[in-house]
Amino acid sequence: MEPLAAQPLRCSGPRAKVLAVLLALALCAGTLLLLQLRARRPRAGSFYAFEVKDATGRPVSLEKFKGKILPTRSRGGTSGSTWSAPRAAW
């Protein structure tokens, strides 16, 4: 059995081969662009743009708590205090 070889280009001139390569590059670049746009997540403008669920399962906007000091749990590290209050806006 002989290995599968790439199909030869059906174009004969050097311009046609260059055009085929440029079209292939444009197709790859377009595919990568679409994949990147699909993978991009919308960024939240602020902490208060999020919604959380309360104890009963209903969604609650964090805008309700804007201007109040809320205790938040720190997720970084294992030593020190696990509770911290956010700083006031400058």
C-alpha atoms as a PDB file:
ATOM      1  CA  MET A   1       0.000   0.000   0.000  1.00  0.00           C
ATOM      2  CA  GLU A   2       1.280   3.394  -0.818  1.00  0.00           C
ATOM      3  CA  PRO A   3       0.704   6.338   1.571  1.00  0.00           C
ATOM      4  CA  LEU A   4      -1.884   8.955   0.796  1.00  0.00           C
ATOM      5  CA  ALA A   5      -0.364  11.940  -0.934  1.00  0.00           C
ATOM      6  CA  ALA A   6      -1.637  15.481  -1.031  1.00  0.00           C
ATOM      7  CA  GLN A   7      -3.752  16.255  -4.030  1.00  0.00           C
ATOM      8  CA  PRO A   8      -1.835  18.265  -6.608  1.00  0.00           C
ATOM      9  CA  LEU A   9      -3.155  21.698  -7.437  1.00  0.00           C
ATOM     10  CA  ARG A  10      -5.116  21.766 -10.667  1.00  0.00           C
ATOM     11  CA  CYS A  11      -3.779  25.159 -11.551  1.00  0.00           C
ATOM     12  CA  SER A  12      -0.721  25.394 -13.716  1.00  0.00           C
ATOM     13  CA  GLY A  13       0.495  28.984 -13.520  1.00  0.00           C
ATOM     14  CA  PRO A  14       2.468  30.516 -10.654  1.00  0.00           C
ATOM     15  CA  ARG A  15      -0.165  33.218 -10.131  1.00  0.00           C
ATOM     16  CA  ALA A  16      -2.874  30.629  -9.649  1.00  0.00           C
ATOM     17  CA  LYS A  17      -0.752  28.800  -7.059  1.00  0.00           C
ATOM     18  CA  VAL A  18      -0.112  32.035  -5.159  1.00  0.00           C
ATOM     19  CA  LEU A  19      -3.830  32.807  -5.259  1.00  0.00           C
ATOM     20  CA  ALA A  20      -4.641  29.331  -3.900  1.00  0.00           C
ATOM     21  CA  VAL A  21      -2.175  29.811  -1.023  1.00  0.00           C
ATOM     22  CA  LEU A  22      -3.564  33.266  -0.215  1.00  0.00           C
ATOM     23  CA  LEU A  23      -7.124  31.933  -0.229  1.00  0.00           C
ATOM     24  CA  ALA A  24      -6.097  29.118   2.135  1.00  0.00           C
ATOM     25  CA  LEU A  25      -4.421  31.634   4.473  1.00  0.00           C
ATOM     26  CA  ALA A  26      -7.501  33.870   4.415  1.00  0.00           C
ATOM     27  CA  LEU A  27      -9.729  30.890   5.208  1.00  0.00           C
ATOM     28  CA  CYS A  28      -7.518  29.879   8.155  1.00  0.00           C
ATOM     29  CA  ALA A  29      -7.342  33.444   9.478  1.00  0.00           C
ATOM     30  CA  GLY A  30     -11.120  33.832   9.202  1.00  0.00           C
ATOM     31  CA  THR A  31     -11.696  30.553  11.020  1.00  0.00           C
ATOM     32  CA  LEU A  32      -9.333  31.567  13.827  1.00  0.00           C
ATOM     33  CA  LEU A  33     -11.051  34.941  14.125  1.00  0.00           C
ATOM     34  CA  LEU A  34     -14.475  33.314  14.423  1.00  0.00           C
ATOM     35  CA  LEU A  35     -13.204  30.867  17.043  1.00  0.00           C
ATOM     36  CA  GLN A  36     -11.651  33.694  19.051  1.00  0.00           C
ATOM     37  CA  LEU A  37     -14.846  35.753  18.949  1.00  0.00           C
ATOM     38  CA  ARG A  38     -16.884  32.748  20.013  1.00  0.00           C
ATOM     39  CA  ALA A  39     -14.582  31.980  22.937  1.00  0.00           C
ATOM     40  CA  ARG A  40     -14.513  35.574  24.182  1.00  0.00           C
ATOM     41  CA  ARG A  41     -16.758  36.129  27.183  1.00  0.00           C
ATOM     42  CA  PRO A  42     -18.464  39.426  27.819  1.00  0.00           C
ATOM     43  CA  ARG A  43     -16.733  41.309  30.601  1.00  0.00           C
ATOM     44  CA  ALA A  44     -18.689  42.673  33.495  1.00  0.00           C
ATOM     45  CA  GLY A  45     -18.478  46.423  33.972  1.00  0.00           C
ATOM     46  CA  SER A  46     -18.377  46.226  37.740  1.00  0.00           C
ATOM     47  CA  PHE A  47     -18.946  43.975  40.712  1.00  0.00           C
ATOM     48  CA  TYR A  48     -22.543  45.164  40.895  1.00  0.00           C
ATOM     49  CA  ALA A  49     -23.350  43.963  37.357  1.00  0.00           C
ATOM     50  CA  PHE A  50     -23.595  40.349  38.572  1.00  0.00           C
ATOM     51  CA  GLU A  51     -26.702  38.553  39.745  1.00  0.00           C
ATOM     52  CA  VAL A  52     -26.681  35.917  42.463  1.00  0.00           C
ATOM     53  CA  LYS A  53     -29.321  33.563  43.784  1.00  0.00           C
ATOM     54  CA  ASP A  54     -30.698  34.021  47.268  1.00  0.00           C
ATOM     55  CA  ALA A  55     -31.514  31.227  49.710  1.00  0.00           C
ATOM     56  CA  THR A  56     -34.841  30.559  47.982  1.00  0.00           C
ATOM     57  CA  GLY A  57     -33.257  30.373  44.510  1.00  0.00           C
ATOM     58  CA  ARG A  58     -34.504  33.704  43.143  1.00  0.00           C
ATOM     59  CA  PRO A  59     -31.998  35.897  41.261  1.00  0.00           C
ATOM     60  CA  VAL A  60     -30.942  39.053  43.106  1.00  0.00           C
ATOM     61  CA  SER A  61     -28.993  41.894  41.490  1.00  0.00           C
ATOM     62  CA  LEU A  62     -26.007  43.180  43.439  1.00  0.00           C
ATOM     63  CA  GLU A  63     -27.074  46.744  42.544  1.00  0.00           C
ATOM     64  CA  LYS A  64     -29.366  46.415  45.564  1.00  0.00           C
ATOM     65  CA  PHE A  65     -26.315  46.457  47.836  1.00  0.00           C
ATOM     66  CA  LYS A  66     -24.410  49.304  46.153  1.00  0.00           C
ATOM     67  CA  GLY A  67     -22.994  51.742  48.710  1.00  0.00           C
ATOM     68  CA  LYS A  68     -23.189  49.270  51.588  1.00  0.00           C
ATOM     69  CA  ILE A  69     -20.259  47.410  53.112  1.00  0.00           C
ATOM     70  CA  LEU A  70     -20.696  43.705  52.525  1.00  0.00           C
ATOM     71  CA  PRO A  71     -18.507  40.950  53.921  1.00  0.00           C
ATOM     72  CA  THR A  72     -17.025  38.910  51.085  1.00  0.00           C
ATOM     73  CA  ARG A  73     -15.161  35.657  51.392  1.00  0.00           C
ATOM     74  CA  SER A  74     -11.545  35.752  50.299  1.00  0.00           C
ATOM     75  CA  ARG A  75     -10.596  32.917  47.956  1.00  0.00           C
ATOM     76  CA  GLY A  76      -6.873  33.613  47.822  1.00  0.00           C
ATOM     77  CA  GLY A  77      -4.499  31.652  50.032  1.00  0.00           C
ATOM     78  CA  THR A  78      -5.134  29.506  53.052  1.00  0.00           C
ATOM     79  CA  SER A  79      -3.550  31.576  55.790  1.00  0.00           C
ATOM     80  CA  GLY A  80      -4.874  34.667  57.506  1.00  0.00           C
ATOM     81  CA  SER A  81      -8.419  35.855  57.783  1.00  0.00           C
ATOM     82  CA  THR A  82     -10.942  34.387  55.343  1.00  0.00           C
ATOM     83  CA  TRP A  83     -13.364  37.301  55.663  1.00  0.00           C
ATOM     84  CA  SER A  84     -12.713  40.770  54.311  1.00  0.00           C
ATOM     85  CA  ALA A  85     -14.704  43.887  53.559  1.00  0.00           C
ATOM     86  CA  PRO A  86     -14.314  45.627  50.180  1.00  0.00           C
ATOM     87  CA  ARG A  87     -12.654  49.029  50.112  1.00  0.00           C
ATOM     88  CA  ALA A  88     -14.721  52.120  49.545  1.00  0.00           C
ATOM     89  CA  ALA A  89     -14.588  53.636  46.039  1.00  0.00           C
ATOM     90  CA  TRP A  90     -12.027  56.397  45.677  1.00  0.00           C
END
